[in-house]
Every structure is written in C-alpha cells, then in structure tokens.
Short mmCIF file of C-alpha atoms in Angstrom, two decimals:
data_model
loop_
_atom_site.label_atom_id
_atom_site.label_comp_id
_atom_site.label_asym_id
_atom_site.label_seq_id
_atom_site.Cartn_x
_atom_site.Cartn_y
_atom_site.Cartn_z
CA UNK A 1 -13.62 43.54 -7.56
CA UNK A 2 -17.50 43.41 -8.63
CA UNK A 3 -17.60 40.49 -11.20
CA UNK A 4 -18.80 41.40 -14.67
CA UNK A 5 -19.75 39.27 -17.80
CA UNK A 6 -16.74 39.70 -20.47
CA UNK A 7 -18.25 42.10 -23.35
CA UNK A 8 -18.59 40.19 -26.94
CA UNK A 9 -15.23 41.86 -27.71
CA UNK A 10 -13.28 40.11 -24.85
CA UNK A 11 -15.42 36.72 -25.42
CA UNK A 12 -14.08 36.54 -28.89
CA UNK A 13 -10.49 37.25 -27.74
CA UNK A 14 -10.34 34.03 -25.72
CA UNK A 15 -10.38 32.29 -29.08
CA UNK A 16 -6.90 33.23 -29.11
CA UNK A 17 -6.02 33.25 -25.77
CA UNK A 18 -7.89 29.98 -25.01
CA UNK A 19 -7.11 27.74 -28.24
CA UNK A 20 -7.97 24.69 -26.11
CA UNK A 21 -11.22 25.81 -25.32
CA UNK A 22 -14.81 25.79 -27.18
CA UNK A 23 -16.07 29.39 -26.34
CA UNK A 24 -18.76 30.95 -26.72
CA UNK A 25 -20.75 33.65 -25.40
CA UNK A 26 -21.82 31.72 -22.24
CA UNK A 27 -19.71 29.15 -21.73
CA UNK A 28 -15.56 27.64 -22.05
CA UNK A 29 -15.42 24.08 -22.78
CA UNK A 30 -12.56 21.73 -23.17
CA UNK A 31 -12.50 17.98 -23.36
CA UNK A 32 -9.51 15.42 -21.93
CA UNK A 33 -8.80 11.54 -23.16
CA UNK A 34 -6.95 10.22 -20.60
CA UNK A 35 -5.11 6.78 -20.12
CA UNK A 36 -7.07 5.45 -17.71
CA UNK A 37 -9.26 5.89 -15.16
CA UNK A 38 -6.84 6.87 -12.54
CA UNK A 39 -5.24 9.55 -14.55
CA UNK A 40 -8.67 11.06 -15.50
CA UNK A 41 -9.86 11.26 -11.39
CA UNK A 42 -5.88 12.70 -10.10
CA UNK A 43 -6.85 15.39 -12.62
CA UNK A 44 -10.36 15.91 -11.46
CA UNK A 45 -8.70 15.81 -8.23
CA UNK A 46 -5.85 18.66 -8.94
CA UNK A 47 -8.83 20.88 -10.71
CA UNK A 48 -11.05 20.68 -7.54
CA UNK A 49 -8.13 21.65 -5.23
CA UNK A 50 -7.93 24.94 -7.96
CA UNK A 51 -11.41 25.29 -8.16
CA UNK A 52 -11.83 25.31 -4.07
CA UNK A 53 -9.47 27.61 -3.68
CA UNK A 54 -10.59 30.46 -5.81
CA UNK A 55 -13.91 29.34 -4.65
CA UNK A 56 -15.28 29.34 -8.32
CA UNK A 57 -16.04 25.66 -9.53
CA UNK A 58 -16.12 23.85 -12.95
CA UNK A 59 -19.30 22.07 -14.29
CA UNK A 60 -17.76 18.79 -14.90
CA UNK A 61 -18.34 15.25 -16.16
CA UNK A 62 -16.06 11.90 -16.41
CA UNK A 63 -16.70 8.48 -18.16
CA UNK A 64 -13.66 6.72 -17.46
CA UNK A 65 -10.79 8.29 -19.24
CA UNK A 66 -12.85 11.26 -20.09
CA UNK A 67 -13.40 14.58 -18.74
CA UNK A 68 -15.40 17.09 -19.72
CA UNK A 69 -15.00 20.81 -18.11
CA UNK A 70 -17.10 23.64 -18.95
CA UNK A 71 -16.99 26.95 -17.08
CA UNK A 72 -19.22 29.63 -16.79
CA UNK A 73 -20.31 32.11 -14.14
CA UNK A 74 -23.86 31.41 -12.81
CA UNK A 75 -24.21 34.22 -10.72
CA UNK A 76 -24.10 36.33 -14.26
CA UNK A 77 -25.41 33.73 -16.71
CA UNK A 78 -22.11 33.99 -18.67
CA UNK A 79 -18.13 34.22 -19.25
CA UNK A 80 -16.59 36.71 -16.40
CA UNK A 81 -12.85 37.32 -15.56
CA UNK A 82 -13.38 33.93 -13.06
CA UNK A 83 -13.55 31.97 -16.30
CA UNK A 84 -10.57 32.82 -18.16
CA UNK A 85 -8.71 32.63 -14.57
CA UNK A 86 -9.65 29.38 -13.55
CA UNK A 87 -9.64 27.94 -17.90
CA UNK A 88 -5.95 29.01 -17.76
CA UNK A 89 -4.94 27.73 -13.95
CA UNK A 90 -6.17 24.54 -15.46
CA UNK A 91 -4.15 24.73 -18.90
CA UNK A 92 -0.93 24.76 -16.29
CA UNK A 93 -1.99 21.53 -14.61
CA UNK A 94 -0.78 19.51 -17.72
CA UNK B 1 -2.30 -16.80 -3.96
CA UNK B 2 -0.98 -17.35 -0.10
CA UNK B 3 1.11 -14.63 0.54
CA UNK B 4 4.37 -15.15 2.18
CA UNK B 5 7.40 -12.99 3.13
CA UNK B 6 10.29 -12.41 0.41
CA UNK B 7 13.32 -14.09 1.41
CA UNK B 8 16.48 -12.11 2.18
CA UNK B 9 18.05 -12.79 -1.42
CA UNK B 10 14.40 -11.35 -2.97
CA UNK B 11 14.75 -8.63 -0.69
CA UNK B 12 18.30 -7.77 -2.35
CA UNK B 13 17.45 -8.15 -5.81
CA UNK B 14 14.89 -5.13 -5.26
CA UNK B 15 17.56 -3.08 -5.02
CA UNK B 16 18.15 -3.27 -8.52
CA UNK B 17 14.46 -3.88 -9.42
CA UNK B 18 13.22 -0.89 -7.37
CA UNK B 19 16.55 1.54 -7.28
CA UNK B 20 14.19 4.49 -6.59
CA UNK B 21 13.31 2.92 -3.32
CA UNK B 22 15.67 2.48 0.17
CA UNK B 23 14.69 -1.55 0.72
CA UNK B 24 15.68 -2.93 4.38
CA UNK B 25 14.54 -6.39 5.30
CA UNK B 26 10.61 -4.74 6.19
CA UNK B 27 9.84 -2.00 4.25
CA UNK B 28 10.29 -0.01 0.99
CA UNK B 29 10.42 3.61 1.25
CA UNK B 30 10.10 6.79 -1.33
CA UNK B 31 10.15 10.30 -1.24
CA UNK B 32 8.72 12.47 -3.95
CA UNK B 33 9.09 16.44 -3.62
CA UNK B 34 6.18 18.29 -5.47
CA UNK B 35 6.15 21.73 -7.43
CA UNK B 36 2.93 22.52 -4.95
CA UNK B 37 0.37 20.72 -2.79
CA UNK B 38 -1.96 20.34 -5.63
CA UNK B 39 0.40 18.59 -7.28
CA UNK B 40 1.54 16.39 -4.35
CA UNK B 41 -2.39 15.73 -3.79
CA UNK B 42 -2.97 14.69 -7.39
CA UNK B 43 -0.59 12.35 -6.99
CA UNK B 44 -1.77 11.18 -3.49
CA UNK B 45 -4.67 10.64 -4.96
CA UNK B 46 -3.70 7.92 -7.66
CA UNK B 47 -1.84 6.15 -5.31
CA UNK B 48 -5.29 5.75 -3.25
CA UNK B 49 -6.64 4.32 -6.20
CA UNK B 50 -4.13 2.26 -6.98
CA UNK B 51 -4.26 0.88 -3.70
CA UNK B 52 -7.97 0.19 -3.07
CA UNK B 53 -7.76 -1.68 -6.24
CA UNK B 54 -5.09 -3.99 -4.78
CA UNK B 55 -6.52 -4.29 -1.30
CA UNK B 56 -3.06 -3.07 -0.52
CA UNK B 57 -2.30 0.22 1.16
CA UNK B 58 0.62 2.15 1.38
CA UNK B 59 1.89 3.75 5.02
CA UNK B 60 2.09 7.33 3.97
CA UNK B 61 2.76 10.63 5.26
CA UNK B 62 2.36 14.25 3.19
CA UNK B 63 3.56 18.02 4.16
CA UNK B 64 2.87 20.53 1.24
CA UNK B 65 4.75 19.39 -1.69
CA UNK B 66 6.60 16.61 0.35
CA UNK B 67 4.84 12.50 -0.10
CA UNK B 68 6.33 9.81 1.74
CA UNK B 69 5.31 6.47 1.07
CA UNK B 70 6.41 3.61 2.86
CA UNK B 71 5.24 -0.14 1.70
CA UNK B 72 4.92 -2.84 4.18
CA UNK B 73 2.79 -5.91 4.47
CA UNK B 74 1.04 -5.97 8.20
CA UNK B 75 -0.28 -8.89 8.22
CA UNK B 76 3.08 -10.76 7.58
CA UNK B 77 5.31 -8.06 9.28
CA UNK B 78 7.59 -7.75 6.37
CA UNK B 79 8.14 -7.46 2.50
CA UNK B 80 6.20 -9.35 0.09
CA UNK B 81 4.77 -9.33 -3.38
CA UNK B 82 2.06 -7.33 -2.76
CA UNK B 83 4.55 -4.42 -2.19
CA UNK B 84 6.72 -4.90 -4.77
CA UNK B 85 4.03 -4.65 -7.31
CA UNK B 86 2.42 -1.49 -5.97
CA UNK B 87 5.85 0.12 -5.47
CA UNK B 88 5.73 -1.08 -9.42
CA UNK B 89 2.51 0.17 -10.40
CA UNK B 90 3.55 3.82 -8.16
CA UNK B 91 7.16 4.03 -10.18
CA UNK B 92 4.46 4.08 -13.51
CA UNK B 93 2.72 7.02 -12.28
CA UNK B 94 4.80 9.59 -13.21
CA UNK C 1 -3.27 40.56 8.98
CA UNK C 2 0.47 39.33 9.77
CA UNK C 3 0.50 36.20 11.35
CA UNK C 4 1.95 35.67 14.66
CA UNK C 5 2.86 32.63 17.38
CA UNK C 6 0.45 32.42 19.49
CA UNK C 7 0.93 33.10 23.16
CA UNK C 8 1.26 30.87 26.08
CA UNK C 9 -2.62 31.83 27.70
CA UNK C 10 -3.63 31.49 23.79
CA UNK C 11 -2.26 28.14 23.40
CA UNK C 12 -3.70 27.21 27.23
CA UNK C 13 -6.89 28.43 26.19
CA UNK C 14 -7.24 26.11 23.25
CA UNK C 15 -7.06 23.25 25.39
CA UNK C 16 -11.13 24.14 26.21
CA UNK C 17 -11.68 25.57 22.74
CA UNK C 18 -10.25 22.21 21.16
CA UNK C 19 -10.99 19.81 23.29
CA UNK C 20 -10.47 17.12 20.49
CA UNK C 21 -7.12 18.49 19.64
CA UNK C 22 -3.81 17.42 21.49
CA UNK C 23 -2.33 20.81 22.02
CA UNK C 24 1.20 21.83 22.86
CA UNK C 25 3.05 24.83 22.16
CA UNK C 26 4.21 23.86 18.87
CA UNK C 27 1.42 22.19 17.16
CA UNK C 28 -2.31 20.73 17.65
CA UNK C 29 -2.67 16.93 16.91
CA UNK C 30 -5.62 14.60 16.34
CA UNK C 31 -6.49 10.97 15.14
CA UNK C 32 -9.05 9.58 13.79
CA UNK C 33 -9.99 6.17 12.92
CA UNK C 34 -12.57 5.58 10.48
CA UNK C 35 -14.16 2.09 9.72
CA UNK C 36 -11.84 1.21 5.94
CA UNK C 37 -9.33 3.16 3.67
CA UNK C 38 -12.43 5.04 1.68
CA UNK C 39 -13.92 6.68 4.19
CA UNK C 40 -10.29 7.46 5.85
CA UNK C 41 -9.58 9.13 2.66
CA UNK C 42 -12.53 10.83 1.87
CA UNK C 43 -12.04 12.67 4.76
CA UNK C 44 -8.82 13.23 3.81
CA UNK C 45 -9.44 14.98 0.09
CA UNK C 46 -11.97 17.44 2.23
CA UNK C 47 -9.37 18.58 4.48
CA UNK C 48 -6.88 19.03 1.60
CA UNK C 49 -9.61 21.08 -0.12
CA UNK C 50 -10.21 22.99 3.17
CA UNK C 51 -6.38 23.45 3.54
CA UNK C 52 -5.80 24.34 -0.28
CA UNK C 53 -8.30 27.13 0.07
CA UNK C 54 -7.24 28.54 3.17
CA UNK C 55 -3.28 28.41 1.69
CA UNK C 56 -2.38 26.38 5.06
CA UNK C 57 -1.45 22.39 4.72
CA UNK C 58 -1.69 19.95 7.72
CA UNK C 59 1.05 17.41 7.78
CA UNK C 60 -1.08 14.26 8.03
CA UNK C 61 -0.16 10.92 7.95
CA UNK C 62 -2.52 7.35 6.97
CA UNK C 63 -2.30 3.72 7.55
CA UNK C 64 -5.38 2.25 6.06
CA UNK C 65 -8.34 3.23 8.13
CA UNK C 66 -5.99 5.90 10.53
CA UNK C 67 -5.74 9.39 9.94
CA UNK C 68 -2.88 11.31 12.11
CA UNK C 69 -3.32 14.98 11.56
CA UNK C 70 -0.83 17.69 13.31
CA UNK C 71 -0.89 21.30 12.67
CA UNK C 72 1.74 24.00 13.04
CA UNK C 73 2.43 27.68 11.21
CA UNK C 74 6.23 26.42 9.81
CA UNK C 75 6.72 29.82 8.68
CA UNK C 76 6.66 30.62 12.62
CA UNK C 77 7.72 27.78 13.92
CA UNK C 78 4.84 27.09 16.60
CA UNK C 79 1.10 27.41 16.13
CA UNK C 80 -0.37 30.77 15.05
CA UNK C 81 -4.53 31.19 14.10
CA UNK C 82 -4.08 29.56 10.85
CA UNK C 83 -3.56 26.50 12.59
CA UNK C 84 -6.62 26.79 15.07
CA UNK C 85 -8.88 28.25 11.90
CA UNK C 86 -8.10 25.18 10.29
CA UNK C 87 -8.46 23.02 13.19
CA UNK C 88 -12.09 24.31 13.78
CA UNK C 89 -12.97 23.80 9.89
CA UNK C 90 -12.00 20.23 10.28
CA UNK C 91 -13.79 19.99 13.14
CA UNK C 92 -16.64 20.95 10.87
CA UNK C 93 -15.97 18.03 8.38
CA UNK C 94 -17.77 16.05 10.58
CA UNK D 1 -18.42 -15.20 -14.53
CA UNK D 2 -19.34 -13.70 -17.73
CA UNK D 3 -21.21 -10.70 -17.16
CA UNK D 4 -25.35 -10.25 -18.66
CA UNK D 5 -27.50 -8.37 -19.31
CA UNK D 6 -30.70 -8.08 -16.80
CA UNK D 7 -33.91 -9.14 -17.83
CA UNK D 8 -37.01 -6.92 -18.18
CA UNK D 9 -38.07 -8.72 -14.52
CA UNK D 10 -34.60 -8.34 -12.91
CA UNK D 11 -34.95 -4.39 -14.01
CA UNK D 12 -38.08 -4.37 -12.58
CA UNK D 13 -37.33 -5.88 -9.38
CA UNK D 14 -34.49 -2.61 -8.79
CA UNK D 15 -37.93 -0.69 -8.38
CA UNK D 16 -38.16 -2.43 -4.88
CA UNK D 17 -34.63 -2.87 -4.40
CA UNK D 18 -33.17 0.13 -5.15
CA UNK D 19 -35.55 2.95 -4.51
CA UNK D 20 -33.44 5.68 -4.04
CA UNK D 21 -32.45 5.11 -7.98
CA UNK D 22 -34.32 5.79 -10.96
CA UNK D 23 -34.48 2.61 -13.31
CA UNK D 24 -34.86 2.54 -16.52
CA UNK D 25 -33.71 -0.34 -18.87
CA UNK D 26 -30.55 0.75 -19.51
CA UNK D 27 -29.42 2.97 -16.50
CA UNK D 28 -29.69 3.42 -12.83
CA UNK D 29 -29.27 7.19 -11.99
CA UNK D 30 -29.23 9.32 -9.00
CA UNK D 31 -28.91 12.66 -8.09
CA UNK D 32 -27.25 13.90 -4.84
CA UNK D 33 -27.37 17.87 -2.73
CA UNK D 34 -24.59 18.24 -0.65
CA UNK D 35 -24.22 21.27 1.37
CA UNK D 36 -21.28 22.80 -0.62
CA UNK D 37 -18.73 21.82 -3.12
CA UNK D 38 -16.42 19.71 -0.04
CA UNK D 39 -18.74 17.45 0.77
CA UNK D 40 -19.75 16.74 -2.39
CA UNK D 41 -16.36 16.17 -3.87
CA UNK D 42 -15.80 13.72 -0.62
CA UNK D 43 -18.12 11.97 -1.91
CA UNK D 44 -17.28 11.85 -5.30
CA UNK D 45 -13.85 10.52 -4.28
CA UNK D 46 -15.59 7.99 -2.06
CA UNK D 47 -16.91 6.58 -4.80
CA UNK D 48 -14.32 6.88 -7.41
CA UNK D 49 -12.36 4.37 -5.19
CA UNK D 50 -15.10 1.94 -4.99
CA UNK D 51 -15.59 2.44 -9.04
CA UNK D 52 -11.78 1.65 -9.34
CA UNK D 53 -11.97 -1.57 -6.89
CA UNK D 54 -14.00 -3.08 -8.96
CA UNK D 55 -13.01 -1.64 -12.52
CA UNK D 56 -16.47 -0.62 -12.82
CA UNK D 57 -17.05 3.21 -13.38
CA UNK D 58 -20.04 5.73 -13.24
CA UNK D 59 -20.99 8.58 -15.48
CA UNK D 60 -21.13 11.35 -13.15
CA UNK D 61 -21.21 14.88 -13.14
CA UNK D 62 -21.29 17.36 -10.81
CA UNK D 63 -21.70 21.16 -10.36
CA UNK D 64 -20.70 22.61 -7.24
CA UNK D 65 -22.95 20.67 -4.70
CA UNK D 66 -24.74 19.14 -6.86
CA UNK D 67 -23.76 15.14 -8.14
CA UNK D 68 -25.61 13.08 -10.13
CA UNK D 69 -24.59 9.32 -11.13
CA UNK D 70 -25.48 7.34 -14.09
CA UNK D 71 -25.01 3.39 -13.61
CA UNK D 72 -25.08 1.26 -17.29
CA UNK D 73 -22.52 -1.46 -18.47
CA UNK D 74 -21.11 0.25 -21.70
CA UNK D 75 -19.84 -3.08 -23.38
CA UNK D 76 -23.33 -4.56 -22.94
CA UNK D 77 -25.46 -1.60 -23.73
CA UNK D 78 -27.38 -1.89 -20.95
CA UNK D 79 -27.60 -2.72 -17.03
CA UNK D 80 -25.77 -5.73 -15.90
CA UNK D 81 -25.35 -6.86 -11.82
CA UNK D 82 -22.25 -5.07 -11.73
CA UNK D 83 -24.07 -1.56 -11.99
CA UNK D 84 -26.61 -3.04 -9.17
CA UNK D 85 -23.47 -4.14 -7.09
CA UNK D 86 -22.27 -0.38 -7.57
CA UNK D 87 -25.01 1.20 -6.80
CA UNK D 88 -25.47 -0.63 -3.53
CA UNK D 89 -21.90 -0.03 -2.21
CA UNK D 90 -22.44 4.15 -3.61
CA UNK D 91 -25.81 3.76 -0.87
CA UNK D 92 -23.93 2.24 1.97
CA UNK D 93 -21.17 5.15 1.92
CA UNK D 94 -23.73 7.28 3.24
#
C-alpha cells in the first residue's frame, strides 16, 4: 500500500480515536510520568521493539521518568495510516 | 560490606521470604511466561538495569515469551545477600 | 513463502557459509564474550530488535559478559532459512 | 561527597577535555549518526545502563538514527563532575 497523508477529515477523527494524543495536522503527541527511571527506559524499550518491527519509528525524548513520543511520517511531512497504527500499538503496551 | 554465604537456616527462611522462587542451597530460580516477546524483553530489560546498578547480575536465559532467571553469587559459589535483594527488587517489577 | 527444514546438503553447506556458527541439524549456536555486562547486553537489545522485526526469536542465554545464542525454526522442529537469515543479520551486528 | 557546581574555569577546561562535547555553562551535549535505528538504540541502551549505575541520567532524544545527549545536574541548575564523569564513560562505549 502507497502511504498517504490522512486528509483534514481523518486528522480530526483521531481526536476521538486517539484521546491520549495531542494531534494535529502534522504530528501525534503523547507524554508518560513514570515511577522511575527504569520503568520509563523498559517502555522505551517495548516501543522500539514495535517501532522496529513495522519499521516506522517514534521521535522520542526521556528525562528520567519522562517520555515524550511524537509521531509523524517524514517521508510525507505529516500524519499517514503508519501514525495512527503505531499511536495505537503503543496505547496496548500499558 | 564483606559478603559472605547465607547459612543453611537463611537459606530456609527464603522460602517464605521469596515463595515465588525454588531456593536450593546455591541458587534462586524464577520463571515468568510473557503475553509476547516484547513484553518478555521489556521486562528483560529492567532487570538489566536493575542489575548494573547493583554490580550484581542475574544468570538468565529467554525464548519468546519465556524469562528464566537464576540468582547466584560466583564469586562465593552460593547464596548471599546480594541475591536476595535483587530477587527483591525483581518480585517489585511487576 | 512456507517455511521448510532445511535439508541435510543445506545444513552441510552452512558449515562454510557460517563459519562462526556451531551447526547441527537442529539448530546453529554461537558465543560471544564481550569485555562487561553493557556491552554484552547492548548487543543483546540489537538482536532482539533484529529478531522482533523479522517475527523469529533466538533462545539466548547471559552470564554477565557471555552471550550463548542458539537458533532453531520450533514451529519445524530443526533449522529452516529463518534461522540462517537471522544468523547472517547478527553476523552483521558486528 | 556533596556534589558542586563547576566553576567558570572547570567549564572551560571541558573545552580541552572533552572535545567531542559542546560546553556551555550549564550543559554538555552531543549529537550521534548511527547507520540505522539498531545501532542507535544499542547505544542508547548502552548508556541508559551506565546512567542507571550511577543514578545519573541524560536528556536524550533520538529519531531513528539520529541521538543526541544533553548532560546538566537538574538539582544544581547547572554542570556538576557527575555530568563530566558521564560523559566520559558515554565516550569510552564507543
């Protein structure tokens, strides 16, 4: 399947879909406070393993108990299919 | 702290302390069966870093979902404190 | 593609194309010993991400700085491609 | 030993010693390009156990091969000799 940016329509949709998420028109983005440290990193570890595997990777960032994901599809310079995939793969790790 | 061997009645009392774990005289042992790998690796990988921290490293073995962890203290050839608290700090992992 | 064993002459001829790998007809086998417990287990997290993507686990075992790896297609019960794909990627790690 | 803050001179020193960082008065950063997302999450495990070892964590992001490190002590507001001890053991995992 050719990859295609999500039309404004479907972008708006996620809001429902995706209540965890920030969305907007180019990016998802969802925040974590974890325990600890170790927590934080076997969750960054469990979202790379995803992320590998459908070989379509988060932007992330972690100070100690927090993690920050945001997805978007660089290739398009926006929210595709891959997004709402991999933002919902995630929402299952928990 | 010198670290020394538990003595056989220590060794018993973990088998109320640590009833999760199979104690014997030179090791502890657990098994933990997964939903997936990246589950089983997420875990995997908190026990790593629970285990750097300690300077204390767990004899381990994984297939898919399956983790085996085995705690033994080389140097000394048997059981000591050092693997009683990281069985401790593993058991508060979940 | 179905997968299937491999046959004898395939498994023989993996004894050039893996030189690294202990091969017999049910599985391929290596060890590696790395210099401490952080680089044994970064090593580790890239084969699980290797193996995650490909949807085919090693069993693998660690103590400290040792990493036993041994690959077989369970499903078949011997080795198929999977197992010799994977072995080459890990090969790769290197 | 309490930690402190460096002095304007200790900063400056890092110049010299740690030229692979850039130094500013209140951070050491560094940016890494690995070859593709494995390698680069290797890595980032790598030093997530060293962070953990010695309770002293990085802000660090990363997208796909791409990792960049930022070094500051949080509860001084500024660099301290941990972050320098950090940074050394992130250049010797290379």
């Amino acid at each position: 399947m050719e990859e295609k940016l999500l039309t404004p329509d479907e972008v708006n949709s996620l809001r429902k879909e995706l209540p965890q998420w920030e969305v907007n028109q180019s990016l998802l983005r969802r925040e974590w406070q974890f325990n600890n440290f170790i927590d934080a990193f076997g969750f960054i570890t469990k979202v790379a393993l995803l992320a590998e595997a459908r070989n379509h990777h988060p932007d992330w960032s972690n100070i100690y108990a927090q993690v920050i994901i945001q997805l978007t599809t660089h290739d398009l310079g926006g929210l595709s299919h891959k997004d709402v995939e991999l933002a919902k793969a995630i929402n299952l790790l928990e």
